[in-house]
Structures are given as C-alpha cells and as structure tokens.
Coordinates of C-alpha atoms in Angstrom, one line a residue:
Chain A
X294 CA 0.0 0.0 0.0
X295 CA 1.6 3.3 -1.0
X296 CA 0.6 6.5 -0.5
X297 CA 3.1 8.1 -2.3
X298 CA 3.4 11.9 -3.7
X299 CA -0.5 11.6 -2.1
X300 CA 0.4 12.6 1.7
X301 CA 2.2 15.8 2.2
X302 CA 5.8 15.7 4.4
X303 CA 4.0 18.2 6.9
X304 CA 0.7 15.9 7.4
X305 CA 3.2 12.7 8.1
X306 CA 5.0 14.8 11.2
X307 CA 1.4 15.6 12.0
X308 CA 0.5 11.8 12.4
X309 CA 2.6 11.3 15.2
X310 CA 1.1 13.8 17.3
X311 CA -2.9 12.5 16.6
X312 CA -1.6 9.2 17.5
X313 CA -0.2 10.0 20.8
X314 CA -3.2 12.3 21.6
X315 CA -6.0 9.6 20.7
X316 CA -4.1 6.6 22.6
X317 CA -4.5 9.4 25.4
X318 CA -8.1 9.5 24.7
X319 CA -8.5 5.8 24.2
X320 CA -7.0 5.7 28.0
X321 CA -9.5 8.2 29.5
X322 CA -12.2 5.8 27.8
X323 CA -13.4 8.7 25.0
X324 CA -15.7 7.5 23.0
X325 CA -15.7 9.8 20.3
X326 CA -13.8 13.7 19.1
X327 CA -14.4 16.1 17.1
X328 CA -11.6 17.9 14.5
X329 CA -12.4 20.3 16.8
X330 CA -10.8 18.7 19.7
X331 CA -8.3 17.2 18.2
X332 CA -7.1 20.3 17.0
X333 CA -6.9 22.8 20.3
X334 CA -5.5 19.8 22.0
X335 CA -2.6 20.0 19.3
X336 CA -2.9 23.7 18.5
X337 CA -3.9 22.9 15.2
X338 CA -7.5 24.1 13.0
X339 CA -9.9 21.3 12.9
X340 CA -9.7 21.8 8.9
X341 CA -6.0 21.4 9.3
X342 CA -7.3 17.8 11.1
X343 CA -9.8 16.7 8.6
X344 CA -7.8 17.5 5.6
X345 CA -5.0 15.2 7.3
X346 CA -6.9 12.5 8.4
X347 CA -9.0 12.3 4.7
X348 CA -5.3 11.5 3.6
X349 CA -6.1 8.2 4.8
X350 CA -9.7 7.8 4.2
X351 CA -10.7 9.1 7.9
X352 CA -13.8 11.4 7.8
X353 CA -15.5 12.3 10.8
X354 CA -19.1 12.3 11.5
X355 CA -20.9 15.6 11.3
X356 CA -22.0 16.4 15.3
X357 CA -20.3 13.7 16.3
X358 CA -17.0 13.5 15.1
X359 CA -14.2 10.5 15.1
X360 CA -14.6 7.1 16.7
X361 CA -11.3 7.1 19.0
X362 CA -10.8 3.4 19.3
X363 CA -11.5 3.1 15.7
X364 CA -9.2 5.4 14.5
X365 CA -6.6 4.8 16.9
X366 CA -6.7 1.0 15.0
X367 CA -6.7 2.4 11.7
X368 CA -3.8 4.6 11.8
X369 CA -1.9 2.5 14.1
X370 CA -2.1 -0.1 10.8
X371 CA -1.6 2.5 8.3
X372 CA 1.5 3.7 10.1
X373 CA 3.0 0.5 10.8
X374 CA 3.2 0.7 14.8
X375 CA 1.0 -2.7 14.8
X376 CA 4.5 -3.8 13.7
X377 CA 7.6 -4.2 15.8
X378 CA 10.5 -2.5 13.8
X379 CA 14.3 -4.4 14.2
X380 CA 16.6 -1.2 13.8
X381 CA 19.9 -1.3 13.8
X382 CA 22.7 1.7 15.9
X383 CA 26.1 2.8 14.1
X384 CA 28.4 4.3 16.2
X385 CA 28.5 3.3 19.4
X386 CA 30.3 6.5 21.1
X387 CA 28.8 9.3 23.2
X388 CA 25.9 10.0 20.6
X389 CA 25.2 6.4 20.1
X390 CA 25.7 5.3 24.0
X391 CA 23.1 8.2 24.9
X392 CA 20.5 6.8 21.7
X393 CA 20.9 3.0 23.4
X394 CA 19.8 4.8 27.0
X395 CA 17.3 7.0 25.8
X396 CA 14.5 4.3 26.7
X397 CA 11.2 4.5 25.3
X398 CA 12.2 2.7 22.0
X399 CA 10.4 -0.5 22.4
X400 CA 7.3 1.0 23.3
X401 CA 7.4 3.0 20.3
X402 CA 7.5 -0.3 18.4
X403 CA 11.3 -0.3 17.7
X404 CA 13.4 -2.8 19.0
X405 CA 17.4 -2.3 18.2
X406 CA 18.4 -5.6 17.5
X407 CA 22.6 -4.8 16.7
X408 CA 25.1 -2.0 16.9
X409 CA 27.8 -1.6 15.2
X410 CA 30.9 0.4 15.4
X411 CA 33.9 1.2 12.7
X412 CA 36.6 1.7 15.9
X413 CA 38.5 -1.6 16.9
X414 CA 38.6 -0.8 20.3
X415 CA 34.7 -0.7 20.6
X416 CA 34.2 -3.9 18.6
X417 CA 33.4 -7.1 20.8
X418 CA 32.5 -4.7 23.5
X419 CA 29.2 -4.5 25.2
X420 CA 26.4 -1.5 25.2
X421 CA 23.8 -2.0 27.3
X422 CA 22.9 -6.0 25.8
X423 CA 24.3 -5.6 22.3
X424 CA 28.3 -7.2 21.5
X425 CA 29.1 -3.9 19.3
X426 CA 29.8 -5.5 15.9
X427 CA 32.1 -4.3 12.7
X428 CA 30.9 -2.9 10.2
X429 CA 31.9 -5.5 8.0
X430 CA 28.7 -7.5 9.6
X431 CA 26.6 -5.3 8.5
X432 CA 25.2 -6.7 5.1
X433 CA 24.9 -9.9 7.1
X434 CA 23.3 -9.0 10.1
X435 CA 20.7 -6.5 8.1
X436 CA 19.6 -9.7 6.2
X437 CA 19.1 -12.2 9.3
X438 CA 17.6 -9.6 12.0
X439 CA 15.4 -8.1 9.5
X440 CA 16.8 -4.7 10.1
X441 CA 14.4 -1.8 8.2
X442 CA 15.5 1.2 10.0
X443 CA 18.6 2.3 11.1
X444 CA 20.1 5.2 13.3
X445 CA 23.5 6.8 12.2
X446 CA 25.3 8.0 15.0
X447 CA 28.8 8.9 13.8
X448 CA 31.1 11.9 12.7
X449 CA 30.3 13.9 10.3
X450 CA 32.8 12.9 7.4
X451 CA 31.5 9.2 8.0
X452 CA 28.3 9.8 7.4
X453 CA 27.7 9.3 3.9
X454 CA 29.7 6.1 3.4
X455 CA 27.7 5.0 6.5
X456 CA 24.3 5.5 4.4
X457 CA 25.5 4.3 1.3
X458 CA 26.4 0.7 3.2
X459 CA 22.8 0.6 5.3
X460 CA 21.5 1.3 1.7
X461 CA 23.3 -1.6 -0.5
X462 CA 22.6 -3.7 2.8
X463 CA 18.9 -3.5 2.1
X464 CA 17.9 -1.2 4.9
X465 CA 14.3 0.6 4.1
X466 CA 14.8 3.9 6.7
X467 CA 17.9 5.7 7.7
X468 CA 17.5 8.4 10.8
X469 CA 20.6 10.6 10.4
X470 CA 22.3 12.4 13.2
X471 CA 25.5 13.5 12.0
X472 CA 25.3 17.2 10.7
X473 CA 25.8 16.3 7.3
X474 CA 22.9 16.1 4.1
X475 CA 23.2 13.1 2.9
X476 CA 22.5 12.1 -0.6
X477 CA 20.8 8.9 -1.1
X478 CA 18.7 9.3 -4.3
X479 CA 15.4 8.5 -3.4
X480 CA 16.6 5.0 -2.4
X481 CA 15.2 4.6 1.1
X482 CA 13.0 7.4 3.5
X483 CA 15.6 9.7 5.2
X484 CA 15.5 11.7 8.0
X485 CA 17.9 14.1 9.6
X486 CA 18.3 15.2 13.4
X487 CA 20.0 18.6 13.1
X488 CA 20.8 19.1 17.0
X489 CA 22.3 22.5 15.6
X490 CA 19.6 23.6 13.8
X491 CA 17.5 23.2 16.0
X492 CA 19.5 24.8 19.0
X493 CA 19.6 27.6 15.9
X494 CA 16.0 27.3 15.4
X495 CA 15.6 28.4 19.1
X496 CA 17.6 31.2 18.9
X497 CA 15.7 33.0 16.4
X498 CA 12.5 32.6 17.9
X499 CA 14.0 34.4 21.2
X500 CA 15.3 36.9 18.5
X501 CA 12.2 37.4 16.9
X502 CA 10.2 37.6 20.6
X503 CA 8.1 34.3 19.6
X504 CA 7.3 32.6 23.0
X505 CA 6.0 29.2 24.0
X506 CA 6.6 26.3 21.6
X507 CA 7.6 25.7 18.4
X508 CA 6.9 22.1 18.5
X509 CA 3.5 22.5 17.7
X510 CA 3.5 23.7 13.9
X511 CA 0.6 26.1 13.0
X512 CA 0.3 26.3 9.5
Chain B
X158 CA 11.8 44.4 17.6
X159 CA 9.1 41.7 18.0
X160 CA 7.6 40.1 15.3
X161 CA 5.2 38.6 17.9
X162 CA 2.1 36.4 16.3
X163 CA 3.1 37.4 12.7
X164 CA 6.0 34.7 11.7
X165 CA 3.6 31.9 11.4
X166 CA 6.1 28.9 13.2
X167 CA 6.6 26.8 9.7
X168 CA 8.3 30.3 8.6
X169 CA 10.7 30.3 11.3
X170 CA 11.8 26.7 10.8
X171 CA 12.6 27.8 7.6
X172 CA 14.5 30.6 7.8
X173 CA 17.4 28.4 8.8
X174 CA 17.3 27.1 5.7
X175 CA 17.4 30.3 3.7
X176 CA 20.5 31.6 5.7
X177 CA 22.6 28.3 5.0
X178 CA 21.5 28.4 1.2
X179 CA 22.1 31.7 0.7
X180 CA 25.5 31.6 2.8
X181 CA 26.5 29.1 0.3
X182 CA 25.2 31.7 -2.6
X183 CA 28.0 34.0 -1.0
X184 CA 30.5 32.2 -1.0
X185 CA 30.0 31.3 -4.2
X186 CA 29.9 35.2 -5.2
X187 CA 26.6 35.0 -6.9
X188 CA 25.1 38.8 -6.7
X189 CA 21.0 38.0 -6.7
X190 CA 19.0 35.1 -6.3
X191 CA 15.2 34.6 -7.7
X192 CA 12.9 33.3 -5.0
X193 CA 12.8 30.6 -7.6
X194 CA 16.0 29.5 -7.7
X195 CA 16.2 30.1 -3.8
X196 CA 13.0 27.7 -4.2
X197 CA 14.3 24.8 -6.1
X198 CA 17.3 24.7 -3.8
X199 CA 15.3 23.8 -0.8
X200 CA 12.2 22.3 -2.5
X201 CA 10.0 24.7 -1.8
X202 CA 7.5 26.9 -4.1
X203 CA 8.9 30.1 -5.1
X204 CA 5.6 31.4 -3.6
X205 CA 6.2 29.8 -0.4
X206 CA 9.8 32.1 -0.6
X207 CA 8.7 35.3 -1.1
X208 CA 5.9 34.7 1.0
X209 CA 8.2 33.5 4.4
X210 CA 10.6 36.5 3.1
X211 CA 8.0 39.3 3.1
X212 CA 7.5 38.6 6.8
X213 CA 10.7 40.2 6.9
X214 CA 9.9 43.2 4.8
X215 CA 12.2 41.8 2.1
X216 CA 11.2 41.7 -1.5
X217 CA 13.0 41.2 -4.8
X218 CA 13.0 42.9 -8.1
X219 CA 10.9 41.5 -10.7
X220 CA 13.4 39.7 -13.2
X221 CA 16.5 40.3 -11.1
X222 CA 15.7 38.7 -7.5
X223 CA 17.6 39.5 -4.3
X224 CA 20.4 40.7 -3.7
X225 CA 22.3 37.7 -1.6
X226 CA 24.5 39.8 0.5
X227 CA 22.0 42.2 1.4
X228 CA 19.3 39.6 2.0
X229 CA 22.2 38.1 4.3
X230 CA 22.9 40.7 6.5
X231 CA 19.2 41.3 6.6
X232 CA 18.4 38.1 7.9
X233 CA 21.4 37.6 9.9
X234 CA 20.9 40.9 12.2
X235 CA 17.1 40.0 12.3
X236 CA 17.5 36.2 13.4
X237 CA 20.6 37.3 15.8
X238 CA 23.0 35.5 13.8
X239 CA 25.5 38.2 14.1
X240 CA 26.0 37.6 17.4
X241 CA 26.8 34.9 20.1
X242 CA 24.7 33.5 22.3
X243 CA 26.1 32.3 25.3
X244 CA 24.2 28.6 26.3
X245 CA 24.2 26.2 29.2
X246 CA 24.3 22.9 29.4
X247 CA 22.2 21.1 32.1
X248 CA 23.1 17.1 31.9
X249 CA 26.5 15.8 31.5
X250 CA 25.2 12.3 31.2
X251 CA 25.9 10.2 27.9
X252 CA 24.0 13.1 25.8
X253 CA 25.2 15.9 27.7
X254 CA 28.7 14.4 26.5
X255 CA 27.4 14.2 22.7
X256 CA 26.5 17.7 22.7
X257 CA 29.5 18.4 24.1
X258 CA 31.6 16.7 21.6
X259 CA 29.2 17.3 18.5
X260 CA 31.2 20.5 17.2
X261 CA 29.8 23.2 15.4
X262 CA 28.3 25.2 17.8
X263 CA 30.5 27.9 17.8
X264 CA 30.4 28.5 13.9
X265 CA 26.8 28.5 14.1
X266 CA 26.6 31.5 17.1
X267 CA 26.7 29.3 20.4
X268 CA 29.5 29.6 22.9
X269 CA 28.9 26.8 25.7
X270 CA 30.2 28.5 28.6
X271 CA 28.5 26.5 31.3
X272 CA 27.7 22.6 32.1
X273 CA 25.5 21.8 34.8
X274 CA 24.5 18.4 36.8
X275 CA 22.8 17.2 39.8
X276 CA 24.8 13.8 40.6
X277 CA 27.5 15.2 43.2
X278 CA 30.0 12.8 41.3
X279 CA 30.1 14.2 38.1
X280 CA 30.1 18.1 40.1
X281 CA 34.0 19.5 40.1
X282 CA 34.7 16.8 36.6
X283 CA 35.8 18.6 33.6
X284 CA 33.8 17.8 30.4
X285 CA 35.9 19.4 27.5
X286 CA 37.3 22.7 28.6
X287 CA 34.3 23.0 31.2
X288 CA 34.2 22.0 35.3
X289 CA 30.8 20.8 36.0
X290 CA 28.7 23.0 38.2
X291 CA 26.3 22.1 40.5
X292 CA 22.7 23.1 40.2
X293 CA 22.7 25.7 42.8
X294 CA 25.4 27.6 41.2
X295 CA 22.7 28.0 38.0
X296 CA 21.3 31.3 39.2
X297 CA 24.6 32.9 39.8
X298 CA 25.9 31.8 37.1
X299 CA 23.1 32.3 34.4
X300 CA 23.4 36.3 35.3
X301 CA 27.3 36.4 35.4
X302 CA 27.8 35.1 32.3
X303 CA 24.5 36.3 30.7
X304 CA 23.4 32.6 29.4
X305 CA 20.5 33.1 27.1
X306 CA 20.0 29.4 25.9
X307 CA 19.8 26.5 27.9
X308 CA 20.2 22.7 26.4
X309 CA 18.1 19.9 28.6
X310 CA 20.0 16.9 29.2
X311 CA 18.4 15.5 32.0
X312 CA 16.4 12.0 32.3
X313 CA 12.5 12.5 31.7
X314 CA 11.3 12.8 35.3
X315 CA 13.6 15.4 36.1
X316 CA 13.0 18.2 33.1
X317 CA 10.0 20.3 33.8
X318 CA 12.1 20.9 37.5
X319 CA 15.3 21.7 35.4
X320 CA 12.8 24.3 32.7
X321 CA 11.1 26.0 36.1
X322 CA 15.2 26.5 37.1
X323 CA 16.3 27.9 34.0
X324 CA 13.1 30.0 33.9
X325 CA 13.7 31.5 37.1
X326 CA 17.2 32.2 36.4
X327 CA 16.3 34.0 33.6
X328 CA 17.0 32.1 30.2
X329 CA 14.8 33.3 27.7
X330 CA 14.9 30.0 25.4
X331 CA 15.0 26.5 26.4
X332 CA 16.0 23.4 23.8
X333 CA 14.3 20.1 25.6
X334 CA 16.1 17.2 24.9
X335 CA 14.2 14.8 27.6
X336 CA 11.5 12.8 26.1
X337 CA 8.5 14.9 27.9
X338 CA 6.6 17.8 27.4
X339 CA 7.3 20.7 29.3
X340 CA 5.2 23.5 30.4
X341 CA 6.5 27.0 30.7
X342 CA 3.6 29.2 30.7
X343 CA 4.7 31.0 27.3
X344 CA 7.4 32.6 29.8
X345 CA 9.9 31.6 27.4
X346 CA 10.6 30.3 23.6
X347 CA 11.2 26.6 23.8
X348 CA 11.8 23.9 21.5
X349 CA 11.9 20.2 21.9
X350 CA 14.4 17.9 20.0
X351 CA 12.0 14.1 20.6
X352 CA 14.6 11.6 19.3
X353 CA 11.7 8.7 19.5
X354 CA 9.3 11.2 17.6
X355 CA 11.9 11.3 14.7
X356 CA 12.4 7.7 14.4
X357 CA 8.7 7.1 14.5
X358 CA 8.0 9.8 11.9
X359 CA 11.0 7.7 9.7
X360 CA 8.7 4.1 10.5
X361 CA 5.9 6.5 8.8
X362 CA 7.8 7.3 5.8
X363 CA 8.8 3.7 5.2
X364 CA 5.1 3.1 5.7
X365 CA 3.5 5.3 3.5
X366 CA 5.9 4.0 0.7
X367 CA 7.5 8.1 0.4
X368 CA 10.8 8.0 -0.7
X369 CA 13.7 10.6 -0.3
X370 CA 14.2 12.9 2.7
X371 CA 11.0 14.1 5.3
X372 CA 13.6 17.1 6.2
X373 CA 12.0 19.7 3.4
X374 CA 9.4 20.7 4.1
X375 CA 6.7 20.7 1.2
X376 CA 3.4 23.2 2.8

C-alpha cells in the first residue's frame, strides 16, 4: 500500500502527534472527538485535522465526530506501529551510547536488535545488551535480523559512506544524526536530526520575541 | 523588535534554511537570487519564498531577485546571527557528553560557557574545557555570564524541574532534549528535539511508501 506523492511531508510529522493524543483519549475511555478537539488539543485548525486525516480515508461524522478506538486502529495499521521494527545503531560512542539509553524505544515499536561500530577498540565490547559488531557484519546481520531502520550516529565525514552501506545492505529507513545532508537518491526514507539547527531554530525565535513552543506547527 | 504572532512557526523553521543556502550563494559570489531558484534549492515553491521573506519586509526585483549579501545581512541581524549566544548545558550524562563533543556550535553563534548536573559525582569533573557546576550555582551563574539558551539533558522525570530553574534564572529559550513535554507558561521560547518522535515519523515514511528525505518541508 503506498501513499506516495498523495500525503504531504508536513501531514506525516502531523501523524505522530494525533496518534499520541488519541491513545491518550483511548485511556480516558473517549468514545468519540471532534476535529475540533483534536485540533486545540494540538494547536492545530480542525480543517487542518480533517484535511490530514481524509489522507487516509478518515472522515469524521458531522456532530459527532471520530470514533477514538477506531481510529486509533486504523492509523496504528496505516503507520506500521502494529508492527515491531528491528533497527539497527552505528556508532557506538557518546551519541550512540546516549541513543541505546534513551529508553522508550520499544514502546514506540522499535526494537534495536545490533550495533555496530567502525573503531576496533569498541568492537566485541558491550552496550547495554548488544556485542558492538564491525561494520563489515553489516550486510549480514541486516539480512538475518530483519533490520528496516537504522540510526546513524557517527562523525560527520562518515556519514555518507555509512548511508551508502545501510543502503546496499537493504535497509528501508535511515535516521541521520550527524550534521551532514546526505545524498541517497530516493533510495530509502531519510530523515535528519539537526541538533544545531535546532538549537539555531531556538535562537531566532527568542530573537524574533516568539514565545511558548515551536513544536507544535501552525500552518 | 518583535515580530510577535506574525511569523507563522513553519516560517521560522525555515529561515534556517534560507540563511545556510544563501550563505553558500555568498561564497560562491553569486550577486542575486530569484525566489525561484532560492526555491528549487530547498524544495520549496517560489511562492512559499517570497511569502516567508515578506514577513521580513524583504522583496525582490521583478526579473533580477535578491540581492544575496544584502538579504544576508538582513536576515542575519534579524535572526541574531550576528551575534553569540552564550548557552548552558544542564546534563552531563551520555547526551550531555554528545552535545559536548558534537562541534559546530561555535560557527553557528553558540558559545557553551557552562555545564550543569545534579549527581555530586560528576560536580567539580571537567567535560571538554568545562568543570561541572552544581545546580545551585545555576542562578549565579546564568546572570554572570549572561546565558540566554539553555540545552536539557536531564532523564525524563527530572526536566520540567530543570525548565522551572532555568526560567527562574532568567533564560529566555530553552532546547528540551528529555522525552517529555514541558510546560512553561509562554514565559519563554522553547523547543523540543523528541529523538523517539523522529524515528517514529522515519517508520511512517517507510510506511507510507514516500521515498527521499522528510527534512524539506513541502506546505
């Protein structure tokens, strides 16, 4: 099932946040919300929300609204979090030993199944209950674990060669932390943690006199 | 000079963007730049462009564009780039470390000049060029060494104590690295970095069959 060039990059980081606030609802025992409600509890317009959710064939009920449980189901399938999702570390050093402690992964449906690190001295070592492996495993262990996503957690000037080996190995996803684009020709679904930008990003909000949070987009 | 409830927040996010292209522009010694061409760079329309760049009372000449260096220092003196902003660290765990070591902060405006922890047995360490203060020096510190910015690097439970600190002491922006939702009462700008968010936002992508990177934004 693709959705391709149909669902807009904006509406996709928007999915995650109607997620999280419906399993909320689904906790309190909600029956049903409104676009409405959806949308002031994520500072969002409700026609922001129904144009979204009619992405993926979600309409609402006029007085009524969205059956929580219901949707909750439906875009929990659509987005693959029925799914557990094997993902794979590289780099195992400050960036990569804060990622393993970070917590919360598996109940976000990902489960890191191998880390691997270039560095000889880190090889055979342990991180929390992962041997770090070489890189040289990689092709290998992508194919047996099943490994669709992967993190990249090293310098810079490593990054790309990084991507281009998660890539050949078959990998689907790659989450990039190293402040570096990386080119990857529409092979897999890329994403990019700028910690910089995003510290930057900050800055010119308390520059332009913008309080509260950005984190909540408005457009 | 506020631009209080007039940058929509997408616009903001963006402007990033438009600095580092049009940095690269520079360099290059290319005298204007059509919102076009500015456009196609960062996969945006050229609508979208002129749109974000009128917030800023900036608007090029029909058939020639903008002029780059002027649009530059424009932007620069407006988003505070053209000065430095001095930033704390609170959390010298694991991630504390990998901010630490990540480079680049100085080139993009951010001078580190404190680090911060709670665990008595990291207080008095050195972490890079830094000793590590103890909480209760934050105050005194945040006003003698006029820290704007603060960086969260503290374990879920213990952030929204940490924000109601550095709120007190008088930061005026806050970047949230700890997976949890802080309220500040719009007292100050804020931004979270959710490393779980952008993985599951990655699991979408590979869901939804889109190819290529989620980082430009297409609205």
């Amino acid at each position: 099932m693709s959705y391709r060039a149909k669902v807009p990059k904006p509406t996709v980081k928007r999915l995650s946040l109607y997620l999280r606030e419906l399993e909320h609802r689904v906790e309190q025992k909600q029956p049903t919300i409104s676009s409405r409600q959806l949308g002031d509890a994520l500072g969002l317009t409700d026609a922001q929300v129904r144009k979204d959710l009619a992405y993926f064939g979600q309409f609402g009920h006029p007085g009524i609204g969205y059956d929580v449980t219901n949707l909750v189901d439906r875009l929990r399938k659509i987005l693959g979090t029925d799914r557990t999702w094997n993902t794979a570390l590289i780099g195992a050093g400050n960036l990569g030993r804060a990622l393993m402690a970070y917590g919360g992964w598996q109940q976000r449906g990902f489960d890191i199944v191998a880390v691997f690190d270039q560095n000889p001295d880190l090889v055979g070592q342990w991180l929390e209950n992962h041997r770090i492996r070489p890189m040289s495993d990689l092709a290998m262990l992508v194919k047996e674990r099943d490994i669709r996503l992967a993190m990249i957690a090293v310098p810079a000037d490593r990054a790309q060669e990084v991507a281009d080996r998660l890539i050949a190995a078959g990998v689907r996803g790659i989450l990039n932390f190293a402040p570096r684009r990386l080119d990857v020709h529409q092979a897999v679904s890329i994403s990019s943690v700028d910690l910089a930008l995003s510290l930057e990003q900050l800055a010119f909000q308390v520059s332009l006199g913008l309080l509260g949070s950005l984190d909540e987009d408005d457009d």
